[in-house]
mmCIF file of C-alpha atoms and ligand atoms in Angstrom:
data_model
loop_
_atom_site.group_PDB
_atom_site.id
_atom_site.type_symbol
_atom_site.label_atom_id
_atom_site.label_comp_id
_atom_site.label_asym_id
_atom_site.label_seq_id
_atom_site.Cartn_x
_atom_site.Cartn_y
_atom_site.Cartn_z
ATOM 1 C CA MET A 83 -2.156 21.115 -36.768
ATOM 2 C CA VAL A 84 0.960 22.195 -34.901
ATOM 3 C CA SER A 85 4.008 19.896 -34.747
ATOM 4 C CA ALA A 86 6.255 18.963 -31.826
ATOM 5 C CA THR A 87 9.089 20.911 -33.436
ATOM 6 C CA GLU A 88 6.980 24.067 -33.590
ATOM 7 C CA LEU A 89 5.939 23.514 -30.020
ATOM 8 C CA ARG A 90 9.564 23.304 -28.943
ATOM 9 C CA GLN A 91 10.142 26.531 -30.812
ATOM 10 C CA PHE A 92 7.376 28.218 -28.791
ATOM 11 C CA LEU A 93 9.027 27.054 -25.585
ATOM 12 C CA LYS A 94 12.105 29.079 -26.505
ATOM 13 C CA GLU A 95 9.978 32.040 -25.459
ATOM 14 C CA VAL A 96 9.619 30.736 -21.901
ATOM 15 C CA SER A 97 12.396 31.922 -19.620
ATOM 16 C CA ASP A 98 13.721 30.567 -16.339
ATOM 17 C CA PRO A 99 12.041 32.657 -13.588
ATOM 18 C CA GLU A 100 15.265 32.871 -11.574
ATOM 19 C CA ILE A 101 17.695 33.409 -14.452
ATOM 20 C CA PRO A 102 15.536 35.277 -16.952
ATOM 21 C CA VAL A 103 18.230 35.407 -19.671
ATOM 22 C CA LEU A 104 17.991 31.626 -20.020
ATOM 23 C CA THR A 105 15.114 29.986 -21.813
ATOM 24 C CA ILE A 106 13.943 26.623 -20.517
ATOM 25 C CA ILE A 107 15.351 25.119 -23.730
ATOM 26 C CA ASP A 108 18.796 26.629 -22.968
ATOM 27 C CA LEU A 109 18.542 25.146 -19.492
ATOM 28 C CA GLY A 110 17.900 21.694 -20.929
ATOM 29 C CA VAL A 111 14.898 20.892 -18.734
ATOM 30 C CA VAL A 112 12.474 20.155 -21.579
ATOM 31 C CA GLN A 113 12.660 16.539 -22.741
ATOM 32 C CA GLU A 114 10.234 14.754 -25.081
ATOM 33 C CA ILE A 115 7.216 16.529 -26.515
ATOM 34 C CA TYR A 116 4.495 14.257 -27.888
ATOM 35 C CA LEU A 117 0.802 13.892 -28.536
ATOM 36 C CA GLN A 118 -1.115 11.454 -26.355
ATOM 37 C CA GLU A 119 -4.865 11.053 -26.821
ATOM 38 C CA GLN A 120 -5.292 14.574 -28.187
ATOM 39 C CA THR A 121 -3.164 16.131 -25.462
ATOM 40 C CA TRP A 122 0.333 17.509 -25.903
ATOM 41 C CA ILE A 123 2.625 16.131 -23.225
ATOM 42 C CA ILE A 124 5.674 18.219 -22.379
ATOM 43 C CA GLU A 125 8.201 16.336 -20.309
ATOM 44 C CA LEU A 126 10.034 18.454 -17.765
ATOM 45 C CA THR A 127 13.001 17.402 -15.582
ATOM 46 C CA PRO A 128 13.668 19.356 -12.383
ATOM 47 C CA THR A 129 17.131 20.856 -11.871
ATOM 48 C CA TYR A 130 17.162 20.383 -8.091
ATOM 49 C CA SER A 131 14.468 18.441 -6.203
ATOM 50 C CA GLY A 132 13.394 21.489 -4.247
ATOM 51 C CA CYS A 133 13.792 24.064 -6.995
ATOM 52 C CA PRO A 134 10.845 26.442 -6.471
ATOM 53 C CA ALA A 135 11.152 27.638 -10.089
ATOM 54 C CA MET A 136 9.776 24.356 -11.445
ATOM 55 C CA GLN A 137 6.157 25.110 -10.527
ATOM 56 C CA GLN A 138 6.432 28.553 -12.067
ATOM 57 C CA ILE A 139 7.950 27.074 -15.222
ATOM 58 C CA GLU A 140 4.994 24.713 -15.553
ATOM 59 C CA VAL A 141 2.542 27.609 -15.246
ATOM 60 C CA ASP A 142 4.561 29.657 -17.759
ATOM 61 C CA ILE A 143 4.686 26.808 -20.288
ATOM 62 C CA LEU A 144 0.924 26.334 -20.223
ATOM 63 C CA ALA A 145 0.333 30.097 -20.436
ATOM 64 C CA LYS A 146 2.686 30.390 -23.425
ATOM 65 C CA LEU A 147 0.995 27.541 -25.272
ATOM 66 C CA GLN A 148 -2.414 28.992 -24.479
ATOM 67 C CA GLU A 149 -1.221 32.247 -25.989
ATOM 68 C CA LYS A 150 -0.220 30.298 -29.116
ATOM 69 C CA GLY A 151 -3.695 28.787 -29.276
ATOM 70 C CA ILE A 152 -2.831 25.399 -27.801
ATOM 71 C CA ALA A 153 -5.133 24.559 -24.919
ATOM 72 C CA ASN A 154 -4.687 20.787 -24.864
ATOM 73 C CA ALA A 155 -1.292 20.580 -23.178
ATOM 74 C CA LYS A 156 -0.021 19.004 -19.993
ATOM 75 C CA VAL A 157 3.347 19.136 -18.248
ATOM 76 C CA LYS A 158 4.686 15.799 -17.073
ATOM 77 C CA HIS A 159 7.461 15.880 -14.476
ATOM 78 C CA ILE A 160 10.034 13.182 -15.016
ATOM 79 C CA LEU A 161 12.964 12.335 -12.773
ATOM 80 C CA SER A 162 14.856 9.815 -14.838
ATOM 81 C CA PRO A 163 17.354 10.288 -16.323
ATOM 82 C CA ALA A 164 18.225 12.970 -13.785
ATOM 83 C CA TRP A 165 19.058 16.427 -15.081
ATOM 84 C CA THR A 166 22.711 17.364 -15.272
ATOM 85 C CA THR A 167 24.379 20.702 -15.967
ATOM 86 C CA ASP A 168 25.796 19.071 -19.118
ATOM 87 C CA TRP A 169 22.351 19.635 -20.628
ATOM 88 C CA ILE A 170 22.714 23.412 -20.549
ATOM 89 C CA THR A 171 23.248 24.334 -24.192
ATOM 90 C CA GLU A 172 26.331 26.150 -25.524
ATOM 91 C CA GLU A 173 24.119 29.142 -26.243
ATOM 92 C CA GLY A 174 22.856 28.960 -22.669
ATOM 93 C CA ARG A 175 26.415 28.998 -21.299
ATOM 94 C CA GLN A 176 27.215 32.063 -23.363
ATOM 95 C CA LYS A 177 24.090 33.837 -22.078
ATOM 96 C CA LEU A 178 24.969 32.981 -18.479
ATOM 97 C CA ARG A 179 28.426 34.492 -18.872
ATOM 98 C CA LEU A 180 27.065 37.690 -20.377
ATOM 99 C CA TYR A 181 24.550 37.895 -17.542
ATOM 100 C CA GLY A 182 27.376 37.728 -14.965
ATOM 101 C CA ILE A 183 26.978 34.091 -13.895
ATOM 102 C CA ALA A 184 29.914 31.776 -14.482
ATOM 103 C CA PRO A 185 28.697 28.641 -16.293
ATOM 104 C CA PRO A 186 29.481 25.173 -14.877
ATOM 105 C CA VAL A 187 32.949 23.769 -15.477
ATOM 106 C CA ASN A 188 34.006 20.168 -15.032
ATOM 107 C CA GLU A 189 34.691 19.803 -11.363
ATOM 108 C CA PRO A 190 37.200 17.651 -9.542
ATOM 109 C CA ASP A 191 35.987 14.756 -7.399
ATOM 110 C CA LYS A 192 33.219 16.147 -5.237
ATOM 111 C CA SER A 193 33.472 13.504 -2.558
ATOM 112 C CA ALA A 194 37.014 14.534 -1.610
ATOM 113 C CA LEU A 195 36.930 16.655 1.526
ATOM 114 C CA PHE A 196 38.531 20.103 1.394
ATOM 115 C CA SER A 197 39.279 19.532 -2.259
ATOM 116 C CA GLU A 198 40.266 22.561 -4.320
ATOM 117 C CA PRO A 199 37.126 24.280 -5.576
ATOM 118 C CA PRO A 200 36.865 24.353 -9.369
ATOM 119 C CA ARG A 201 38.823 27.017 -11.253
ATOM 120 C CA VAL A 202 36.149 29.374 -12.451
ATOM 121 C CA ALA A 203 36.803 32.312 -14.758
ATOM 122 C CA CYS A 204 35.403 35.687 -13.691
ATOM 123 C CA PRO A 205 32.441 36.507 -15.937
ATOM 124 C CA LYS A 206 33.409 40.233 -15.800
ATOM 125 C CA CYS A 207 37.162 40.288 -16.532
ATOM 126 C CA ASN A 208 37.774 36.654 -17.472
ATOM 127 C CA SER A 209 40.561 36.281 -14.898
ATOM 128 C CA LYS A 210 41.087 32.764 -13.529
ATOM 129 C CA ASP A 211 42.286 34.260 -10.266
ATOM 130 C CA THR A 212 39.006 33.798 -8.368
ATOM 131 C CA ARG A 213 38.017 32.214 -5.068
ATOM 132 C CA MET A 214 34.977 30.384 -3.779
ATOM 133 C CA VAL A 215 33.280 32.287 -0.946
ATOM 134 C CA SER A 216 30.595 29.686 -0.280
ATOM 135 C CA LEU A 217 29.535 26.392 -1.818
ATOM 136 C CA PHE A 218 25.913 27.504 -1.462
ATOM 137 C CA GLY A 219 24.808 30.660 -3.253
ATOM 138 C CA SER A 220 21.645 32.625 -3.903
ATOM 139 C CA THR A 221 19.798 29.550 -5.216
ATOM 140 C CA ALA A 222 20.338 25.807 -4.853
ATOM 141 C CA CYS A 223 22.077 25.621 -8.212
ATOM 142 C CA LYS A 224 24.719 28.268 -7.530
ATOM 143 C CA ALA A 225 27.883 28.797 -5.485
ATOM 144 C CA HIS A 226 29.175 32.200 -4.443
ATOM 145 C CA TYR A 227 32.544 33.372 -5.834
ATOM 146 C CA GLN A 228 34.662 36.481 -5.885
ATOM 147 C CA CYS A 229 37.269 37.649 -8.402
ATOM 148 C CA ASN A 230 40.680 38.468 -6.915
ATOM 149 C CA GLU A 231 41.586 40.515 -9.962
ATOM 150 C CA CYS A 232 38.632 42.926 -10.360
ATOM 151 C CA GLN A 233 36.988 42.165 -6.954
ATOM 152 C CA GLU A 234 33.635 41.386 -8.615
ATOM 153 C CA PRO A 235 31.456 39.064 -6.490
ATOM 154 C CA PHE A 236 29.619 36.655 -8.768
ATOM 155 C CA ASP A 237 27.479 33.532 -8.914
ATOM 156 C CA TYR A 238 28.842 30.288 -10.255
ATOM 157 C CA PHE A 239 26.388 27.754 -11.692
ATOM 158 C CA LYS A 240 27.521 24.607 -9.863
ATOM 159 C CA CYS A 241 28.267 21.475 -11.792
ATOM 160 C CA LEU A 242 25.620 18.806 -11.093
ATOM 161 C CA LYS A 243 26.317 15.331 -12.402
ATOM 162 C CA MET B 225 0.010 -6.258 0.336
ATOM 163 C CA GLN B 226 3.353 -5.619 -1.343
ATOM 164 C CA GLU B 227 2.176 -2.140 -2.289
ATOM 165 C CA SER B 228 1.400 -1.410 1.333
ATOM 166 C CA ALA B 229 4.888 -2.495 2.419
ATOM 167 C CA LEU B 230 6.392 -0.227 -0.187
ATOM 168 C CA PHE B 231 4.071 2.606 0.855
ATOM 169 C CA GLU B 232 5.283 2.306 4.424
ATOM 170 C CA TYR B 233 8.917 2.226 3.289
ATOM 171 C CA VAL B 234 8.603 5.311 1.087
ATOM 172 C CA LEU B 235 6.651 7.142 3.776
ATOM 173 C CA ARG B 236 9.523 6.619 6.225
ATOM 174 C CA LEU B 237 11.965 8.062 3.731
ATOM 175 C CA SER B 238 9.694 11.037 3.052
ATOM 176 C CA ASP B 239 9.117 11.773 6.720
ATOM 177 C CA ASP B 240 12.866 11.777 7.445
ATOM 178 C CA SER B 241 13.382 14.319 4.669
ATOM 179 C CA LEU B 242 10.446 16.532 5.562
ATOM 180 C CA ILE B 243 11.095 16.724 9.291
ATOM 181 C CA LEU B 244 14.814 17.404 8.887
ATOM 182 C CA GLY B 245 14.027 19.969 6.185
ATOM 183 C CA GLN B 246 11.626 21.676 8.591
ATOM 184 C CA ARG B 247 14.253 21.734 11.342
ATOM 185 C CA LEU B 248 16.902 23.255 9.057
ATOM 186 C CA GLY B 249 14.386 25.829 7.859
ATOM 187 C CA GLU B 250 14.265 27.144 11.431
ATOM 188 C CA TRP B 251 17.784 28.482 10.849
ATOM 189 C CA CYS B 252 16.537 30.822 8.146
ATOM 190 C CA GLY B 253 17.639 34.307 9.195
ATOM 191 C CA HIS B 254 19.524 32.964 12.233
ATOM 192 C CA GLY B 255 22.644 31.376 10.719
ATOM 193 C CA PRO B 256 25.972 32.204 12.390
ATOM 194 C CA ILE B 257 27.180 33.787 9.154
ATOM 195 C CA LEU B 258 25.258 34.714 6.034
ATOM 196 C CA GLU B 259 26.866 31.992 3.897
ATOM 197 C CA GLU B 260 25.926 29.328 6.405
ATOM 198 C CA ASP B 261 22.402 30.653 6.760
ATOM 199 C CA ILE B 262 22.057 30.203 3.004
ATOM 200 C CA ALA B 263 23.729 26.780 2.999
ATOM 201 C CA LEU B 264 21.441 25.384 5.713
ATOM 202 C CA THR B 265 18.307 26.642 4.000
ATOM 203 C CA ASN B 266 19.524 25.334 0.636
ATOM 204 C CA ILE B 267 19.954 21.899 2.178
ATOM 205 C CA SER B 268 16.515 22.286 3.730
ATOM 206 C CA LEU B 269 15.041 23.056 0.330
ATOM 207 C CA ASP B 270 16.696 19.996 -1.224
ATOM 208 C CA LEU B 271 15.281 17.800 1.541
ATOM 209 C CA ILE B 272 11.780 19.212 1.210
ATOM 210 C CA GLY B 273 12.010 18.796 -2.569
ATOM 211 C CA GLN B 274 13.001 15.164 -2.106
ATOM 212 C CA ALA B 275 10.111 14.762 0.329
ATOM 213 C CA ILE B 276 7.659 16.042 -2.290
ATOM 214 C CA SER B 277 8.819 13.460 -4.849
ATOM 215 C CA LEU B 278 8.715 10.722 -2.232
ATOM 216 C CA TYR B 279 5.257 11.700 -0.915
ATOM 217 C CA ASP B 280 3.902 11.830 -4.465
ATOM 218 C CA PHE B 281 5.130 8.289 -4.983
ATOM 219 C CA ALA B 282 3.785 7.159 -1.598
ATOM 220 C CA ALA B 283 0.387 8.667 -2.410
ATOM 221 C CA GLU B 284 0.335 6.789 -5.700
ATOM 222 C CA LEU B 285 1.173 3.508 -3.950
ATOM 223 C CA GLU B 286 -1.488 4.112 -1.343
ATOM 224 C CA GLY B 287 -4.099 4.788 -4.003
ATOM 225 C CA LYS B 288 -6.485 6.621 -1.697
ATOM 226 C CA GLY B 289 -6.372 9.890 -3.556
ATOM 227 C CA ARG B 290 -4.238 11.727 -1.007
ATOM 228 C CA ASN B 291 -1.642 14.151 -2.349
ATOM 229 C CA HIS B 292 1.764 15.206 -1.018
ATOM 230 C CA ASP B 293 0.353 18.130 0.941
ATOM 231 C CA GLN B 294 -2.160 15.935 2.733
ATOM 232 C CA LEU B 295 0.563 13.476 3.656
ATOM 233 C CA ALA B 296 2.900 16.220 4.817
ATOM 234 C CA TYR B 297 0.446 18.400 6.700
ATOM 235 C CA LEU B 298 -2.602 16.416 7.712
ATOM 236 C CA ARG B 299 -1.465 13.416 9.684
ATOM 237 C CA TYR B 300 -1.289 12.943 13.435
ATOM 238 C CA GLU B 301 1.993 12.645 15.258
ATOM 239 C CA ASN B 302 1.853 8.852 15.587
ATOM 240 C CA GLU B 303 1.414 8.536 11.814
ATOM 241 C CA TYR B 304 4.806 10.119 11.117
ATOM 242 C CA LYS B 305 7.517 7.475 10.743
ATOM 243 C CA ASN B 306 10.712 9.531 10.787
ATOM 244 C CA VAL B 307 13.636 8.555 12.999
ATOM 245 C CA LEU B 308 14.033 10.427 16.283
ATOM 246 C CA LEU B 309 17.352 11.926 15.157
ATOM 247 C CA VAL B 310 15.797 14.278 12.604
ATOM 248 C CA GLU B 311 13.241 15.772 14.999
ATOM 249 C CA GLN B 312 15.826 16.702 17.651
ATOM 250 C CA PRO B 313 16.047 20.457 18.234
ATOM 251 C CA ASN B 314 18.668 22.472 16.366
ATOM 252 C CA GLY B 315 20.640 23.347 19.510
ATOM 253 C CA ASP B 316 23.815 25.240 18.685
ATOM 254 C CA PHE B 317 25.490 25.205 15.277
ATOM 255 C CA ALA B 318 27.593 22.153 16.226
ATOM 256 C CA MET B 319 24.459 20.206 17.164
ATOM 257 C CA THR B 320 22.796 21.057 13.848
ATOM 258 C CA ILE B 321 25.868 20.149 11.794
ATOM 259 C CA LEU B 322 26.474 16.873 13.614
ATOM 260 C CA ARG B 323 22.818 15.863 13.285
ATOM 261 C CA GLN B 324 23.039 16.617 9.586
ATOM 262 C CA PHE B 325 26.363 14.830 9.205
ATOM 263 C CA PHE B 326 25.050 11.630 10.825
ATOM 264 C CA PHE B 327 22.026 11.796 8.551
ATOM 265 C CA ASP B 328 23.923 12.567 5.316
ATOM 266 C CA ALA B 329 26.403 9.768 5.986
ATOM 267 C CA PHE B 330 23.376 7.447 6.197
ATOM 268 C CA ARG B 331 21.389 8.854 3.297
ATOM 269 C CA LEU B 332 24.180 8.766 0.740
ATOM 270 C CA PRO B 333 24.823 4.991 0.798
ATOM 271 C CA LEU B 334 21.077 4.381 1.111
ATOM 272 C CA TYR B 335 20.322 6.381 -2.039
ATOM 273 C CA GLU B 336 23.252 4.760 -3.841
ATOM 274 C CA ALA B 337 21.779 1.357 -3.059
ATOM 275 C CA LEU B 338 18.230 2.400 -3.948
ATOM 276 C CA MET B 339 19.411 3.540 -7.382
ATOM 277 C CA GLN B 340 19.709 -0.188 -8.125
ATOM 278 C CA SER B 341 16.159 -0.932 -6.993
ATOM 279 C CA PRO B 342 13.863 -2.582 -9.564
ATOM 280 C CA VAL B 343 11.150 -0.188 -8.344
ATOM 281 C CA ALA B 344 11.669 2.326 -11.134
ATOM 282 C CA GLN B 345 10.206 5.404 -9.445
ATOM 283 C CA LEU B 346 12.177 4.794 -6.260
ATOM 284 C CA ALA B 347 15.383 4.340 -8.268
ATOM 285 C CA ALA B 348 14.687 7.566 -10.173
ATOM 286 C CA ILE B 349 14.124 9.594 -6.992
ATOM 287 C CA ALA B 350 17.303 8.114 -5.510
ATOM 288 C CA ALA B 351 19.328 8.934 -8.625
ATOM 289 C CA LYS B 352 18.088 12.511 -8.505
ATOM 290 C CA SER B 353 18.657 12.938 -4.781
ATOM 291 C CA VAL B 354 22.049 11.274 -4.574
ATOM 292 C CA LYS B 355 23.698 14.178 -6.384
ATOM 293 C CA GLU B 356 22.317 16.673 -3.881
ATOM 294 C CA THR B 357 23.197 14.471 -0.931
ATOM 295 C CA ARG B 358 26.855 14.312 -2.035
ATOM 296 C CA TYR B 359 27.069 18.093 -1.682
ATOM 297 C CA HIS B 360 25.427 17.941 1.733
ATOM 298 C CA LEU B 361 27.769 15.288 3.088
ATOM 299 C CA LYS B 362 30.833 17.087 1.820
ATOM 300 C CA HIS B 363 29.659 20.305 3.437
ATOM 301 C CA THR B 364 28.864 18.775 6.830
ATOM 302 C CA SER B 365 31.996 16.584 6.880
ATOM 303 C CA GLU B 366 34.189 19.610 6.320
ATOM 304 C CA TRP B 367 32.433 21.487 9.122
ATOM 305 C CA VAL B 368 32.804 18.563 11.535
ATOM 306 C CA ILE B 369 36.543 18.533 10.853
ATOM 307 C CA ARG B 370 36.841 22.319 11.132
ATOM 308 C CA MET B 371 35.040 22.370 14.456
ATOM 309 C CA GLY B 372 36.674 19.271 15.922
ATOM 310 C CA ASP B 373 40.160 20.276 14.891
ATOM 311 C CA GLY B 374 39.482 23.978 15.493
ATOM 312 C CA THR B 375 39.474 25.931 18.749
ATOM 313 C CA GLU B 376 39.052 24.492 22.198
ATOM 314 C CA GLU B 377 35.474 25.733 22.303
ATOM 315 C CA SER B 378 34.472 24.448 18.867
ATOM 316 C CA HIS B 379 36.009 21.069 19.704
ATOM 317 C CA GLN B 380 34.173 20.864 22.993
ATOM 318 C CA ARG B 381 30.841 21.816 21.397
ATOM 319 C CA ALA B 382 31.251 19.318 18.567
ATOM 320 C CA GLN B 383 32.092 16.542 21.033
ATOM 321 C CA ALA B 384 29.102 17.485 23.196
ATOM 322 C CA ALA B 385 26.846 17.255 20.140
ATOM 323 C CA ILE B 386 28.200 13.804 19.291
ATOM 324 C CA ASP B 387 27.760 12.629 22.882
ATOM 325 C CA HIS B 388 24.172 13.837 22.858
ATOM 326 C CA LEU B 389 23.138 12.601 19.397
ATOM 327 C CA TRP B 390 24.899 9.247 19.378
ATOM 328 C CA ARG B 391 21.989 7.528 21.147
ATOM 329 C CA PHE B 392 19.732 8.327 18.167
ATOM 330 C CA THR B 393 22.020 7.044 15.420
ATOM 331 C CA ASN B 394 21.325 3.341 15.779
ATOM 332 C CA GLU B 395 17.697 3.872 14.817
ATOM 333 C CA LEU B 396 18.779 4.943 11.327
ATOM 334 C CA PHE B 397 19.319 1.241 10.656
ATOM 335 C CA TYR B 398 16.029 0.089 12.129
ATOM 336 C CA GLU B 399 14.405 -2.845 10.361
ATOM 337 C CA ASP B 400 11.115 -4.608 10.880
ATOM 338 C CA ALA B 401 8.914 -7.136 9.059
ATOM 339 C CA ASN B 402 8.010 -4.461 6.542
ATOM 340 C CA ASP B 403 11.638 -4.015 5.513
ATOM 341 C CA HIS B 404 12.237 -7.757 5.491
ATOM 342 C CA THR B 405 9.371 -8.250 3.039
ATOM 343 C CA LEU B 406 10.885 -5.760 0.627
ATOM 344 C CA GLN B 407 14.424 -7.041 1.164
ATOM 345 C CA ALA B 408 13.286 -10.571 0.334
ATOM 346 C CA GLU B 409 11.974 -9.220 -2.963
ATOM 347 C CA GLN B 410 15.310 -7.439 -3.428
ATOM 348 C CA LYS B 411 13.606 -4.097 -3.768
ATOM 349 C CA VAL B 412 15.550 -2.390 -0.991
ATOM 350 C CA PRO B 413 18.997 -2.942 0.567
ATOM 351 C CA THR B 414 19.583 -4.538 3.953
ATOM 352 C CA MET B 415 20.411 -2.039 6.653
ATOM 353 C CA ALA B 416 23.504 -3.932 7.788
ATOM 354 C CA HIS B 417 25.004 -3.060 4.420
ATOM 355 C CA ILE B 418 24.218 0.650 4.874
ATOM 356 C CA GLN B 419 25.402 0.666 8.473
ATOM 357 C CA THR B 420 28.847 -0.613 7.501
ATOM 358 C CA GLN B 421 29.305 2.253 5.074
ATOM 359 C CA TRP B 422 27.911 4.777 7.550
ATOM 360 C CA MET B 423 30.337 3.601 10.227
ATOM 361 C CA ALA B 424 33.273 3.879 7.835
ATOM 362 C CA THR B 425 32.403 7.492 6.936
ATOM 363 C CA VAL B 426 31.728 8.498 10.527
ATOM 364 C CA THR B 427 34.888 6.877 11.840
ATOM 365 C CA SER B 428 37.165 8.463 9.276
ATOM 366 C CA VAL B 429 35.684 11.975 9.570
ATOM 367 C CA LEU B 430 35.638 11.946 13.377
ATOM 368 C CA GLN B 431 39.196 10.679 13.446
ATOM 369 C CA GLU B 432 40.325 13.489 11.152
ATOM 370 C CA ALA B 433 38.383 15.886 13.370
ATOM 371 C CA THR B 434 40.106 14.569 16.537
ATOM 372 C CA LEU B 435 36.666 13.754 17.913
ATOM 373 C CA GLU B 436 35.645 10.570 19.652
ATOM 374 C CA ILE B 437 32.901 8.048 19.257
ATOM 375 C CA PRO B 438 31.163 7.782 22.647
ATOM 376 C CA LYS B 439 31.686 4.650 24.690
ATOM 377 C CA ASN B 440 28.117 4.862 25.932
ATOM 378 C CA ASN B 441 25.963 2.615 23.792
ATOM 379 C CA TRP B 442 22.616 3.655 25.171
ATOM 380 C CA LYS B 443 20.140 3.586 22.277
ATOM 381 C CA PHE B 444 16.774 5.094 21.524
ATOM 382 C CA ASP B 445 14.211 4.220 18.905
ATOM 383 C CA GLY B 446 10.458 4.376 18.312
ATOM 384 C CA GLY B 447 10.187 6.908 15.509
ATOM 385 C CA ARG B 448 9.741 4.289 12.805
ATOM 386 C CA GLU B 449 6.705 3.023 14.736
ATOM 387 C CA GLY B 450 5.291 6.474 15.280
ATOM 388 C CA ARG B 451 6.481 6.925 18.871
ATOM 389 C CA HIS B 452 8.232 10.268 18.990
ATOM 390 C CA SER B 453 10.138 12.430 21.413
ATOM 391 C CA GLU B 454 8.517 15.385 23.135
ATOM 392 C CA HIS B 455 9.960 17.750 20.512
ATOM 393 C CA MET B 456 7.908 16.323 17.670
ATOM 394 C CA GLY B 457 4.591 17.799 18.803
ATOM 395 C CA TYR B 458 6.005 21.326 18.871
ATOM 396 C CA LEU B 459 7.580 20.847 15.456
ATOM 397 C CA LEU B 460 4.310 19.615 13.977
ATOM 398 C CA SER B 461 2.311 22.464 15.439
ATOM 399 C CA ASP B 462 4.587 24.863 13.538
ATOM 400 C CA LEU B 463 4.609 22.738 10.402
ATOM 401 C CA GLN B 464 0.868 22.157 10.265
ATOM 402 C CA TYR B 465 -0.399 25.472 11.528
ATOM 403 C CA MET B 466 -1.436 26.967 8.183
ATOM 404 C CA GLN B 467 -3.217 23.870 6.891
ATOM 405 C CA ARG B 468 -5.036 23.344 10.186
ATOM 406 C CA ALA B 469 -6.041 26.994 10.516
ATOM 407 C CA TYR B 470 -6.978 27.460 6.864
ATOM 408 C CA PRO B 471 -7.917 24.012 5.513
ATOM 409 C CA ASN B 472 -7.008 23.425 1.853
ATOM 410 C CA MET B 473 -5.220 26.749 1.508
ATOM 411 C CA GLU B 474 -2.759 26.990 -1.359
ATOM 412 C CA TRP B 475 -0.085 29.540 -2.178
HETATM 413 ZN ZN1 ZN C 551 37.153 39.735 -12.469
#
């Protein structure tokens, strides 16, 4: 009989469809894993409400477990407590940087209009001399930045709290 | 009985999100600049995502075995309970931004209040959505100020959008017996409370933008009762086309 800990270990082999260097464990979207009436329940929290990756992640989780010989599993979507970028693991942040995406930094008050965008280090050259091009990037979770030092355009994983 | 009041309430929230999400989606590939094209469709995606969570909850409350797709795609026009504001055509960029700004300024305090609701699922959806809505409101507020305090043309277009849309804003705070039932049980906030916060946001942003609140107080409503403007039928024919043409199709 497989344990919840082993199951979590298997899920480290499931990657985020949009940021394939991150596993869903790195991303912090997997919550409790438990057995309920002979069925493994895997709790999943969405990053953004409309994130199209969530459906794919569910399919990938079930396929991975099937591959490991576990057929009695179900994904349960939970909304509370709501996901925050604080749940991305340290390892996940490191992977993001290496992949060319700046990981979330603690942002100033988001309600303040025209507030200074967060100071984000360039994932290529590490310079802090960067500028925000657009608050909305290639996916809901990212903003678009450019480095003034090396000119590299890059994605910034927006802070969500 | 209480479940049916809550069903109606959640359905109204869902329909607002879905219809506005559909409208914003029409900008896909047509934004004035690439960044804005992406921003509008990102906001659209957030709204449609919120609609899915809300419809799922509504379907559960209804208990008739319908799912979110059936609620979104397979109802008749008079069964949609969104406010008239969200179904208004995109118009120019100013019209789209002002429509969104009026809506965001309403949605943010509403979600903040609903986070305190004893209805756990509603509070959870609100807590999830409030974070996204903060980004939306910041984005649209900044645009309203840029346009209003920008060039002569951008100012004139922003003011024209306000003058046109103002008549639809009062309906955001519509209340009927259904709302009163839920308010009496302290499950949802009173609209007067939301309206005060909405007015404060709108007043301060428009002031900063050198734009004016119209003197004309002519008001429209009907959406919450399923009576829609002419535009709604065209929107629904786009929205529902695939499900009507190919029943039960899935991606
Ligand atoms: Zn650089």
